[in-house]
Each structure stands twice: as C-alpha cells, then as structure tokens.
C-alpha cells in the first residue's frame, strides 16, 4: 500500500471513529424500540356491559294457547305480537291457516260425533247387559252362581263394560266437545288467536310456518312488572358481598336508571322502570364494581401470563439505560380494560404497557412516558 | 552444470513452500477472526460452541455484531479512545526519551556509560512480570495508582526504545556531530536539529513498536487500574456486550486496525530501521 493510500485510510478510520463517538448514541437511540411504561395501579375492577338482546319475564305471566289438543298441527300464518309489545285484550296474537283450520274443525266435529256415538252405543250395551244380568240373577239356581252374577252386576254398576268405563267415554266426549268449541271459537275469530287479557308480551313461542298442536303457549303475556333478563358474557358472579351493580335502560326518549339483581351464571335481571315499555328499550347498560382493591395493569401490558418490566441501569458514561425484562405473572379477573395481578409484580415495578414492536428479554429500549 | 542448477532450484522451491506454509499458519488466526466477525451469534455457537468443524465462509454474512459493538454500547468507543490516549502518550514520551538516552549512551562519554547500557539491556531482557510488583508499589507511593499515568510513565521509560536508538545512533558518523557542534554548543539543539532528522527511520520504528506494545498491554492495566471505565481496549475486549462471541470477533477486528494502519503508514521507515539496527 503506498503512503498516500495509507494516510487516507488512517484519516478515514480515525474520522469515522470520532464521528461514531459523537453520533453513535443518537443513531442508536433512533433504532431503539419505544415503549410506554407505568406502575401498577391500585383499584377496583369495573365491568361495563351493553346489551341489546334480552328476554322478558313478567309478574303474573300467563300463557295464551288453544285449550285443546289438535288432531294435526295447525300452520301459523302470521304472528302479530312481538316480545316487549303491550297488547290489549282482544288484540291479535297469531293467525292460522284457514283451510287447515276448516279441515281440523270438520275432523273435530266428526270426532265429537264418534265420541258421542261410542258413548251412546256403550250406554245401550250397558243397559242391555244390566237387564240381562237382572234376569239371570232372578233365575240363579245355586248360591255360587248368584254370587257370580252379583259380582258381574257390581262391575257393571261401577260403570265398566267390556273393559271400557263410562267415565273414560264421557271424558273423551268432553274433550272432543272442548276441542270443537275451541276450534269454533277460533273460527269465529277468523282463525286468529286474540289476547285474553291486556299486558306485555314476554315471549312468543311460534313463528310463521310453525305447526301448532294446541295446549302449548303461543305467547306469554304479563300484566304486572317486567324483568329484563340479559346475558352478560364473562360477567363475574356478584352474589359475593360487596359488589356494586348499577343498570340503566336506554329508550328513544331517555335513559332510565333501573334496579338490577345479583348477577348469576352470567345473567342479569333488570327490573323495567315504571313508565317504560319493554318495546321502547333500545339497550341495557350494566356496571359492576368489584368489592376489593387489587393491583391492576392495563390489558395491553400482559402477554399470555407474562409481562415486561422496565429496568434502569447506569451506562458506561453515566447515562440511564433502559432494558426490559420478561417476568411471569399470575393474572386474576379482568374488566376488559384492566387486569388484576395477584402474583409476580411489586408496586414499584414499571410495566411496559405499549411498545412499537415485539420485545425480547434483555432488549434495550427508550421510553416514551413514565408514570 | 545442469545438476548444479537443478539443486538450487529445488531448494528454492522447498524454501518458498515452507515460507508459504508458515505464512498461512500465521495468517490463519487473523483470517478466522475476520470471517467470524461477519457470522451471527447463532452461527458462531454452532461452529465453535457445539464443536462442529470450522466453517470458513459465513452461511449468512451479517454486520449486526459491528452495529451492536459501535452503536448499542458506548463501551467500545470509550475504551478505544482510552487505548488511543494511553498509547499515543506513551509513544510520544518513549520516542523522545529514547532519543535522548540513546544519544547519550551512543555519543556522549561519561563514566559508567557502558554499565548503564548493560543495565538497560538486562532490564530489557527480563520478563515484565519481574518489575510488575515494584511498579505497583511505586505507583501507589507516587499516588498514581488507578490513573493512566501509571501505565504511561513506565512505558515511557521502556528500555527497548533506548536500545534501538543507541544501536542506530552508533552508526551515525561522528563528523556530522562535530560539524554541528561547530555551529552551536547546545547539545539539545544538535539533538533536535541534526540528530533527530537523521535518525527519522529509527524514531518511527521505535514509535511503531512502542505503539504496538502499549496498544496490546493487558497485565499492566489489570494490576495498575481499578476503575473499569479507565481500562484500555485490550483488557475489555472479552467483556464487550456481555461477552457475546460475535461482538468479540468484530471488536478484535477493529482493534487490529490501528496497528495495521500504522504499519502501512510507516512501512518503508520500519523496514529501513530494522535493517539498520543489526539486531
């Protein structure tokens, strides 16, 4: 290497080292990941829930139904009532298929005729049998025979003949009559079931196209107070003493405070405020405050069961160098914003809450804010 | 005739082959260090720690170790300038002192001159460890312990430079000095204006050797310095970035550069100086 090149190389080397000495820190800091850290806060977990879907339960709830079983399902043509709606007595709940209804009605009439004929036949047979037995009893030659005939008469007088009882046949006829009456009443109402009393529709069990077989409720209507039942996913059980719970319902007009009972199995029961109709409720908001204070960290600070702690040390030239250290923590409940830490953190630890990129254990970082 | 010509040719080939082998063996550690500095830490752990056969070419060359060395930690740069300061100060002082003492031992006549020279020679031949403890005690008494002067002052008075300068000055004709003394009676002026320019190759040789010795010193700072931030690069090289292997290699490569640059800078003078010294 000739002298000039050697001189240039030497000058370049030392110039480079000088520049690095003054600029490397600035350059390096620009390459560091930036993190935001804060100390755990002591507080209560607060859970917020907003639900728009809920079911209704009412005081004095009664079912609306056809009081007789149908020989075949009756197709629901249209459903007028919706849960939460207030209906007056006589308002339509659901309408059924007219042709099917006529057919079932004719079958019910035939059924009544059959039941009546069956009973009449049985009655005639019973009367004849009784007369015959009476005649035989008069002609009985031996005590044994007389005893047998008396026994037969006793069974006959109890209303049983050929394994059939009068009571059963009468009940059958009554049921057929009842079904016919219900169907005739339904026909009279133009095959539309109407509310028997005023109240709030809590639930509707049928929908268009369903087959209805009678006796089961078409809808349930309550004339007393209404309770809204909502599922709060992940909600803690608040039967433990000390939980504070608040609820409000929002309608088009306003927001109303509501009473809420203890949360059980993830369900909340909120009493509908007076003056508010269930059909007006747009959404329910529930707030739960845990009864105990705990060390809380923002949810973003946790990665599975680990967190990164910020550690400060003194660098070679007296400056503060920040590194992150991975620690295992035991997390408790979370309210969606904060998570309780039961083990692994001290109050003086600074937990990395946010970072610009994935961190690794022992990585040097720069901090954005420190609380 | 042909046989006589063939014999020297065969002998020359053997000699050249032997020289090539020796050169390769000497260059091998440097080459390994250079190539390993461009390997990642993971690759180095496979090659060295797990005992796989040495891989010459990095599987995936990366300069990350250099980045971590120069940017992620200020240790390297700080200790680099520590070493540079110690070596520069020691070199400057040793060169000046060697010139003066060498001139005195070569050209001045005084009683006990040869004895002094023999003492210098004995001290030069003795291992450094022999004088380490006396040096330590002296620096403690002088209050220079745990300071860079504890390294600079003993190096400044190193006997090797004096020995080399004396040998070089012995070859200088006395007539030049006599002519110089006619113009001036001051020995210092003669030394600076006549002798020093004449022995420039020797001065550069002493400077180069002194710089290399001070740049590579390990035992002296280990014993005479207490604060880690005062350590030179030779001592802190192994501990850079927590002892990461890739960083150590890149640190070693960069640590070699000043000595290599110094050699190329004064290559001609070094060659001439060593040739003239008749060691």
XYZ file of C-alpha atoms in Angstrom:
650
model
C 0.000 0.000 0.000
C 1.544 3.333 -0.928
C 1.939 6.159 1.537
C -0.976 8.239 0.249
C -3.425 5.427 0.486
C -2.216 4.573 3.946
C -2.666 8.181 5.010
C -6.155 8.324 3.557
C -7.092 5.047 5.231
C -5.764 6.236 8.574
C -7.535 9.583 8.354
C -10.758 7.878 7.291
C -10.549 5.380 10.131
C -9.977 7.937 12.852
C -12.516 10.337 11.400
C -15.031 7.529 11.386
C -14.250 6.650 14.986
C -14.599 10.291 16.022
C -17.926 10.627 14.262
C -19.157 7.426 15.830
C -18.054 8.589 19.239
C -20.245 11.669 18.986
C -23.097 10.348 16.868
C -23.486 6.661 17.674
C -25.685 7.267 20.687
C -28.046 9.459 18.714
C -28.155 6.981 15.883
C -28.613 4.074 18.246
C -31.404 5.738 20.144
C -33.275 6.231 16.914
C -33.153 2.480 16.342
C -34.421 1.578 19.787
C -37.959 0.414 20.256
C -40.034 2.932 22.128
C -42.112 1.700 24.996
C -44.580 3.234 27.374
C -44.437 2.018 30.941
C -46.402 2.623 34.089
C -46.628 1.284 37.603
C -49.494 -0.992 38.588
C -52.420 0.957 39.969
C -54.427 0.006 42.998
C -58.101 -0.011 42.211
C -61.277 -1.975 41.736
C -62.198 -3.863 38.654
C -65.110 -2.226 36.883
C -67.058 -4.181 34.349
C -69.195 -2.481 31.749
C -71.747 -4.305 29.673
C -74.044 -3.064 26.974
C -76.630 -5.497 25.689
C -79.251 -5.042 23.045
C -80.737 -8.501 23.147
C -82.618 -9.642 26.184
C -85.567 -11.740 27.198
C -88.570 -10.702 29.281
C -90.151 -12.186 32.353
C -93.240 -10.755 33.896
C -95.173 -10.806 37.128
C -98.469 -12.608 36.676
C -97.332 -14.124 33.446
C -99.935 -16.163 31.632
C -99.805 -18.217 28.517
C -102.022 -17.666 25.502
C -102.923 -21.019 23.955
C -105.622 -23.130 22.423
C -107.122 -25.104 25.293
C -107.410 -28.345 23.365
C -105.056 -30.718 21.566
C -105.418 -30.715 17.816
C -105.507 -33.882 15.738
C -102.883 -32.469 13.461
C -100.639 -29.347 13.644
C -102.174 -26.112 12.535
C -99.818 -23.977 10.461
C -99.125 -20.477 11.771
C -99.761 -17.976 9.026
C -98.790 -14.792 10.718
C -97.550 -13.634 14.108
C -98.753 -10.225 15.221
C -97.270 -9.911 18.675
C -93.614 -9.226 19.393
C -91.845 -9.566 22.743
C -91.946 -6.354 24.677
C -95.090 -5.108 22.969
C -98.074 -4.126 25.064
C -101.337 -5.688 23.871
C -104.872 -5.012 24.872
C -107.357 -7.794 25.479
C -108.774 -8.981 22.176
C -105.798 -7.927 20.062
C -104.454 -10.432 17.615
C -101.585 -12.622 18.700
C -101.252 -15.051 15.788
C -103.365 -16.261 12.859
C -103.573 -19.776 11.479
C -104.197 -21.337 8.125
C -107.926 -21.221 7.327
C -108.129 -24.328 5.088
C -106.264 -26.384 7.634
C -108.420 -24.982 10.371
C -111.605 -25.890 8.492
C -110.314 -29.375 7.959
C -109.367 -29.806 11.602
C -112.747 -28.379 12.589
C -114.542 -30.934 10.453
C -112.404 -33.621 11.978
C -113.243 -32.299 15.436
C -116.946 -32.445 14.618
C -116.545 -35.979 13.373
C -114.581 -36.776 16.447
C -117.329 -35.467 18.652
C -119.876 -37.465 16.728
C -117.740 -40.565 17.076
C -117.237 -39.997 20.762
C -120.918 -39.416 21.273
C -121.864 -42.471 19.201
C -119.360 -44.559 21.026
C -120.795 -43.466 24.298
C -124.360 -43.984 23.171
C -123.506 -47.453 21.934
C -121.792 -48.273 25.135
C -124.745 -46.979 27.068
C -127.160 -49.146 25.115
C -124.944 -52.150 25.638
C -124.673 -51.355 29.284
C -128.414 -51.047 29.675
C -128.987 -54.346 27.836
C -126.318 -56.080 29.834
C -127.836 -54.843 33.045
C -131.279 -56.053 32.101
C -129.860 -59.435 31.140
C -127.979 -59.748 34.390
C -131.020 -58.846 36.397
C -132.963 -61.563 34.646
C -130.208 -64.130 35.222
C -129.933 -63.177 38.831
C -133.615 -63.933 39.261
C -133.085 -67.365 37.780
C -129.892 -68.252 39.699
C -130.142 -71.822 40.971
C -127.035 -72.010 43.156
C -125.529 -69.554 45.641
C -122.319 -69.665 43.698
C -123.993 -68.656 40.540
C -125.875 -65.941 42.322
C -122.629 -64.680 43.750
C -121.020 -64.611 40.315
C -123.922 -62.728 38.853
C -123.833 -60.267 41.699
C -120.168 -59.671 41.071
C -120.816 -59.014 37.402
C -123.592 -56.644 38.333
C -121.336 -54.842 40.716
C -118.731 -54.275 37.970
C -121.465 -53.205 35.586
C -122.890 -50.719 38.067
C -119.393 -49.247 38.579
C -119.605 -48.121 35.004
C -117.291 -50.603 33.342
C -118.355 -52.714 30.404
C -116.063 -54.771 28.147
C -113.014 -53.040 29.584
C -114.380 -49.582 28.858
C -115.516 -47.252 31.600
C -118.278 -44.718 31.292
C -116.017 -42.125 32.815
C -113.421 -42.593 30.105
C -116.007 -42.352 27.336
C -117.580 -39.277 28.902
C -114.172 -37.663 29.219
C -113.447 -38.472 25.628
C -116.669 -36.909 24.563
C -115.968 -33.869 26.744
C -112.524 -33.466 25.225
C -113.926 -33.719 21.749
C -116.527 -31.129 22.700
C -113.870 -28.906 24.161
C -111.693 -29.158 21.085
C -114.679 -28.444 18.875
C -115.642 -25.446 20.987
C -112.086 -24.096 20.867
C -111.921 -24.531 17.126
C -115.336 -22.976 16.604
C -114.268 -20.037 18.734
C -111.086 -19.777 16.702
C -113.102 -19.894 13.508
C -115.408 -17.245 14.844
C -112.310 -15.092 15.381
C -111.373 -15.666 11.761
C -108.755 -18.220 12.717
C -106.845 -15.636 14.730
C -105.924 -16.141 18.339
C -106.519 -13.000 20.324
C -105.175 -11.921 23.688
C -107.378 -12.946 26.551
C -106.092 -10.126 28.767
C -104.089 -6.931 28.466
C -100.441 -6.973 29.271
C -96.888 -7.017 27.948
C -95.907 -9.810 25.630
C -92.970 -11.517 27.337
C -92.327 -14.131 24.736
C -93.793 -15.512 21.519
C -93.319 -19.247 21.063
C -94.403 -19.569 17.453
C -93.335 -18.058 14.192
C -94.699 -18.060 10.717
C -94.751 -21.520 9.199
C -94.617 -23.373 12.509
C -97.083 -26.162 13.208
C -99.124 -25.561 16.341
C -100.673 -28.568 18.066
C -102.545 -26.859 20.853
C -102.185 -26.705 24.647
C -98.663 -25.216 24.474
C -98.386 -21.411 24.800
C -98.485 -19.330 21.645
C -97.247 -16.372 23.648
C -96.834 -15.369 27.262
C -98.324 -12.131 28.463
C -97.724 -10.489 31.805
C -99.940 -7.846 33.293
C -97.563 -6.928 36.139
C -93.965 -5.671 36.361
C -91.480 -6.750 33.710
C -87.968 -8.030 34.311
C -85.410 -7.874 31.552
C -83.084 -10.821 31.522
C -79.792 -10.283 29.712
C -76.726 -12.416 29.234
C -73.500 -10.677 30.270
C -70.708 -12.657 28.708
C -67.897 -13.263 31.170
C -69.601 -11.401 33.985
C -68.492 -12.358 37.473
C -70.906 -13.772 39.988
C -71.887 -10.834 42.172
C -73.580 -12.792 44.915
C -70.388 -12.259 46.904
C -70.830 -9.439 49.378
C -69.619 -6.023 48.467
C -70.242 -5.913 44.740
C -71.759 -2.726 43.460
C -74.015 -3.008 40.476
C -75.836 -0.355 38.532
C -78.006 -0.601 35.465
C -79.768 1.739 33.099
C -82.038 1.250 30.160
C -81.961 3.463 27.147
C -85.035 4.240 25.108
C -85.592 6.624 22.238
C -86.608 9.271 24.668
C -84.245 8.996 27.591
C -82.002 6.901 29.788
C -83.590 5.485 32.903
C -81.885 4.049 35.943
C -83.017 0.533 36.730
C -82.692 -1.932 39.569
C -80.516 -4.904 38.900
C -80.331 -8.065 40.950
C -77.157 -10.062 41.607
C -75.537 -11.424 38.528
C -75.731 -15.202 38.465
C -74.238 -17.588 35.948
C -73.603 -14.697 33.595
C -77.190 -13.463 33.547
C -78.514 -10.203 34.881
C -82.133 -9.450 35.804
C -83.025 -5.816 35.449
C -86.356 -4.500 36.612
C -88.029 -2.432 33.933
C -88.544 1.060 35.340
C -92.095 2.218 35.746
C -93.448 4.125 32.865
C -91.093 2.461 30.409
C -92.423 -0.041 27.949
C -90.348 -3.061 27.165
C -90.782 -2.408 23.454
C -89.152 1.011 23.853
C -85.944 -0.352 25.335
C -83.041 0.006 22.916
C -80.223 -1.224 25.083
C -79.336 -2.066 28.657
C -76.165 -0.898 30.318
C -74.781 -2.603 33.376
C -71.838 -1.556 35.502
C -70.275 -3.825 38.123
C -67.616 -2.718 40.630
C -65.669 -5.437 42.403
C -65.674 -5.283 46.190
C -61.878 -5.395 46.689
C -58.951 -3.277 45.616
C -56.214 -5.011 43.672
C -53.056 -4.283 41.704
C -54.256 -3.559 38.215
C -52.373 -3.259 34.968
C -53.757 -2.350 31.551
C -54.670 -5.375 29.477
C -52.141 -4.404 26.813
C -49.360 -4.926 29.341
C -49.985 -8.645 29.563
C -48.805 -11.203 27.019
C -50.279 -14.572 27.983
C -49.037 -14.983 31.582
C -46.053 -12.731 31.157
C -45.276 -9.093 31.310
C -42.241 -6.974 30.566
C -40.750 -4.869 33.323
C -38.736 -1.775 32.610
C -35.366 -1.672 34.317
C -32.972 1.213 34.506
C -29.235 0.967 34.851
C -26.313 3.304 34.534
C -24.466 3.131 31.244
C -20.786 3.375 30.667
C -20.797 7.140 30.539
C -23.253 7.713 33.361
C -26.373 7.877 31.233
C -29.502 5.912 32.096
C -30.028 2.808 30.031
C -33.444 1.156 29.971
C -33.900 -2.524 29.341
C -36.938 -4.769 29.508
C -37.115 -7.979 31.471
C -39.695 -10.697 30.944
C -41.442 -11.903 34.123
C -44.140 -14.435 34.760
C -47.239 -13.065 36.479
C -50.419 -14.577 37.792
C -53.435 -12.752 36.455
C -56.812 -12.643 38.090
C -60.006 -11.142 36.791
C -60.219 -8.592 34.069
C -62.836 -5.989 33.296
C -61.790 -5.565 29.690
C -59.591 -2.590 30.409
C -57.537 -3.609 33.415
C -56.413 -6.992 34.672
C -55.772 -7.850 38.264
C -52.317 -9.198 39.047
C -52.193 -11.443 42.074
C -48.562 -12.549 41.854
C -45.359 -11.526 40.198
C -45.437 -7.727 40.477
C -44.443 -5.260 43.107
C -45.906 -1.822 43.469
C -42.610 -0.253 42.425
C -42.301 -2.228 39.202
C -42.843 -0.390 35.963
C -44.740 -2.495 33.488
C -44.388 -1.978 29.757
C -47.831 -1.075 28.515
C -47.195 -0.337 24.879
C -44.305 -0.873 22.511
C -43.693 -0.130 18.885
C -42.684 -3.728 18.136
C -42.282 -7.141 19.714
C -39.909 -7.114 22.656
C -37.371 -9.692 23.736
C -35.919 -10.311 27.151
C -32.994 -8.011 27.910
C -33.657 -5.699 24.989
C -32.574 -2.085 25.331
C -35.407 0.368 24.771
C -36.211 4.027 25.013
C -39.200 5.186 26.997
C -41.989 7.408 25.850
C -43.656 8.239 29.074
C -43.182 7.215 32.661
C -45.760 7.398 35.412
C 26.149 -27.881 -14.709
C 22.523 -28.892 -15.131
C 22.594 -30.815 -11.861
C 24.103 -27.868 -10.070
C 21.410 -25.551 -11.460
C 18.610 -28.023 -10.580
C 19.703 -28.395 -6.951
C 19.429 -24.701 -6.042
C 16.069 -24.516 -7.893
C 14.647 -27.442 -5.889
C 15.989 -25.951 -2.711
C 14.380 -22.636 -3.557
C 11.022 -24.319 -4.104
C 11.218 -26.051 -0.732
C 12.093 -22.823 0.969
C 9.264 -20.974 -0.686
C 6.859 -23.756 0.186
C 7.938 -23.669 3.798
C 7.568 -19.893 3.862
C 4.117 -20.139 2.356
C 3.054 -22.700 4.958
C 4.413 -20.622 7.817
C 2.751 -17.501 6.408
C -0.533 -19.331 6.081
C -0.298 -20.581 9.649
C 0.434 -17.090 10.884
C -2.336 -15.565 8.822
C -4.893 -18.225 9.735
C -5.964 -16.749 13.107
C -6.385 -13.312 11.553
C -8.435 -14.726 8.713
C -10.594 -16.742 11.095
C -11.192 -13.663 13.208
C -12.129 -11.569 10.211
C -14.543 -14.122 8.746
C -16.086 -14.966 12.119
C -16.837 -11.301 12.731
C -19.374 -11.485 9.899
C -21.161 -14.519 11.327
C -24.227 -14.239 13.512
C -24.175 -15.296 17.155
C -26.314 -18.330 16.379
C -23.996 -19.469 13.632
C -20.947 -18.965 15.844
C -22.463 -21.027 18.630
C -22.920 -23.844 16.156
C -19.426 -23.553 14.730
C -17.497 -23.056 17.949
C -19.551 -23.999 20.980
C -21.085 -27.154 19.618
C -17.795 -28.299 18.156
C -18.736 -28.529 14.512
C -15.950 -28.296 12.032
C -14.864 -24.803 11.250
C -16.806 -23.085 8.539
C -14.762 -20.641 6.530
C -17.462 -18.711 4.797
C -20.363 -17.352 6.850
C -23.611 -19.067 5.952
C -25.367 -15.735 6.115
C -22.983 -12.791 6.404
C -24.191 -10.053 8.684
C -22.734 -6.862 10.097
C -25.044 -6.911 13.102
C -22.175 -7.525 15.506
C -20.462 -4.374 14.295
C -23.660 -2.433 14.773
C -24.069 -3.714 18.303
C -20.427 -3.042 19.055
C -20.355 0.522 17.793
C -23.922 1.684 18.390
C -25.592 -0.432 21.043
C -22.931 0.206 23.640
C -20.588 3.085 24.237
C -18.069 0.744 25.869
C -16.082 0.001 22.759
C -15.723 3.594 21.641
C -14.886 4.760 25.120
C -12.228 2.130 25.637
C -10.908 2.680 22.113
C -10.097 6.266 22.984
C -8.698 5.130 26.331
C -6.277 2.867 24.484
C -5.513 5.556 21.921
C -4.728 8.117 24.590
C -2.517 5.766 26.590
C -0.698 4.515 23.503
C -0.228 7.966 21.979
C 1.091 9.493 25.176
C 3.374 6.539 25.878
C 4.654 6.518 22.312
C 5.392 10.225 22.268
C 7.202 10.138 25.593
C 9.083 6.938 24.853
C 10.248 8.197 21.482
C 11.577 11.421 22.975
C 13.175 9.754 25.963
C 14.663 7.002 23.814
C 16.243 9.573 21.503
C 17.787 11.498 24.364
C 19.039 8.500 26.315
C 20.124 6.638 23.170
C 22.088 9.674 22.042
C 23.706 9.917 25.432
C 24.620 6.241 25.505
C 25.886 6.261 21.904
C 27.658 9.577 21.524
C 28.355 11.020 24.942
C 31.286 9.955 27.032
C 30.802 9.703 30.757
C 31.857 7.361 33.487
C 29.688 4.327 33.815
C 28.129 4.749 30.365
C 28.620 1.116 29.431
C 27.376 -0.064 32.803
C 24.206 1.926 32.356
C 23.752 0.379 28.930
C 24.235 -3.133 30.293
C 21.643 -2.440 32.972
C 19.263 -1.273 30.267
C 19.935 -4.469 28.357
C 19.333 -6.673 31.402
C 16.075 -4.918 32.221
C 15.016 -5.217 28.616
C 15.648 -8.957 28.635
C 13.896 -9.584 31.945
C 10.205 -10.518 31.736
C 7.822 -7.727 32.550
C 6.268 -9.675 35.412
C 9.515 -9.280 37.331
C 9.071 -5.499 37.511
C 5.323 -5.528 37.860
C 5.183 -5.619 41.631
C 7.858 -2.917 42.129
C 5.963 -0.804 39.596
C 2.741 -1.306 41.511
C 4.325 -0.280 44.790
C 5.980 2.719 43.178
C 2.760 3.931 41.616
C 0.981 3.533 44.929
C 3.645 5.600 46.679
C 3.546 8.250 43.968
C -0.238 8.433 44.205
C -0.588 7.467 40.565
C -2.348 4.167 41.182
C -5.614 3.856 39.289
C -4.659 6.562 36.829
C -3.485 6.421 33.248
C -0.086 7.854 34.250
C 0.554 4.539 35.984
C 0.600 2.975 32.522
C 2.129 5.820 30.561
C 5.183 6.581 32.699
C 6.604 3.035 32.953
C 6.046 2.590 29.217
C 7.726 5.903 28.501
C 10.903 4.682 30.158
C 10.913 1.312 28.411
C 14.500 0.155 27.699
C 13.750 -1.334 24.279
C 13.476 2.071 22.624
C 16.706 3.215 24.200
C 18.433 0.078 22.996
C 17.195 0.508 19.450
C 18.084 4.200 19.288
C 21.566 3.559 20.639
C 22.205 0.904 18.046
C 21.032 3.205 15.287
C 22.996 6.203 16.574
C 26.188 4.191 16.816
C 26.182 4.066 13.010
C 25.897 7.808 12.705
C 29.235 9.367 11.729
C 30.813 11.495 14.463
C 31.861 14.052 11.863
C 28.260 15.165 11.473
C 28.061 15.844 15.173
C 31.395 17.620 15.209
C 30.223 19.817 12.368
C 27.004 20.521 14.187
C 28.855 21.372 17.409
C 30.856 23.944 15.474
C 27.642 25.841 14.821
C 26.224 25.524 18.260
C 27.353 24.483 21.704
C 23.900 23.323 22.815
C 23.538 19.545 22.810
C 19.781 19.900 22.804
C 19.856 21.988 19.657
C 22.182 19.486 17.974
C 19.844 16.708 19.034
C 16.736 18.353 17.690
C 18.075 19.927 14.515
C 20.691 17.482 13.365
C 20.386 14.109 15.039
C 16.607 13.667 15.047
C 16.084 14.292 11.307
C 18.954 11.963 10.549
C 17.518 9.086 12.545
C 13.913 9.518 11.439
C 13.519 5.875 10.393
C 14.732 4.750 13.790
C 12.395 7.139 15.554
C 9.461 5.871 13.557
C 10.488 2.302 14.272
C 10.615 2.988 17.986
C 7.280 4.785 17.783
C 5.643 1.935 15.916
C 6.946 -0.732 18.263
C 6.062 1.346 21.282
C 2.558 1.975 19.989
C 2.025 -1.711 19.330
C 3.299 -2.621 22.780
C 1.096 -0.048 24.521
C -1.941 -0.828 22.396
C -1.739 -4.503 23.367
C -0.849 -4.191 27.061
C -3.025 -6.345 29.312
C -1.190 -7.081 32.557
C -0.276 -3.532 33.395
C -3.815 -2.117 33.321
C -5.083 -5.214 35.078
C -2.753 -4.556 38.017
C -2.431 -0.790 37.985
C -6.011 0.269 37.229
C -9.025 -0.255 39.406
C -11.882 1.540 37.666
C -13.277 -0.406 34.749
C -14.013 2.737 32.765
C -10.280 3.511 32.660
C -9.400 0.171 31.112
C -7.935 0.075 27.628
C -9.459 -1.895 24.800
C -7.100 -4.848 25.163
C -8.496 -5.546 28.605
C -12.194 -5.005 27.917
C -12.398 -6.762 24.584
C -13.644 -10.017 26.043
C -16.348 -8.373 28.087
C -17.968 -6.308 25.353
C -21.745 -6.707 25.092
C -21.837 -9.291 27.815
C -19.182 -11.415 26.183
C -21.202 -12.209 23.076
C -18.998 -14.157 20.712
C -19.893 -12.279 17.561
C -19.208 -8.936 19.207
C -15.833 -10.174 20.469
C -14.771 -11.059 16.954
C -15.830 -7.757 15.482
C -14.174 -5.945 18.373
C -10.960 -7.826 17.710
C -11.029 -6.904 14.028
C -11.496 -3.224 14.795
C -8.830 -3.379 17.488
C -6.301 -4.660 14.956
C -6.846 -1.783 12.556
C -4.792 0.994 14.228
C -1.664 -1.182 14.399
C -2.167 -2.335 10.821
C -2.666 1.216 9.610
C 0.434 2.327 11.489
C 2.482 -0.346 9.779
C 1.291 0.621 6.315
C 1.807 4.282 7.126
C 5.464 3.832 8.045
C 6.228 0.644 6.175
C 9.311 1.953 4.445
C 10.783 3.555 7.531
C 10.144 0.418 9.582
C 11.931 -1.766 7.082
C 14.873 0.575 6.897
C 15.014 0.990 10.623
C 15.072 -2.721 11.362
C 17.691 -3.266 8.688
C 19.957 -0.644 10.145
C 19.730 -1.832 13.710
C 21.679 -5.035 13.094
C 19.806 -6.934 15.836
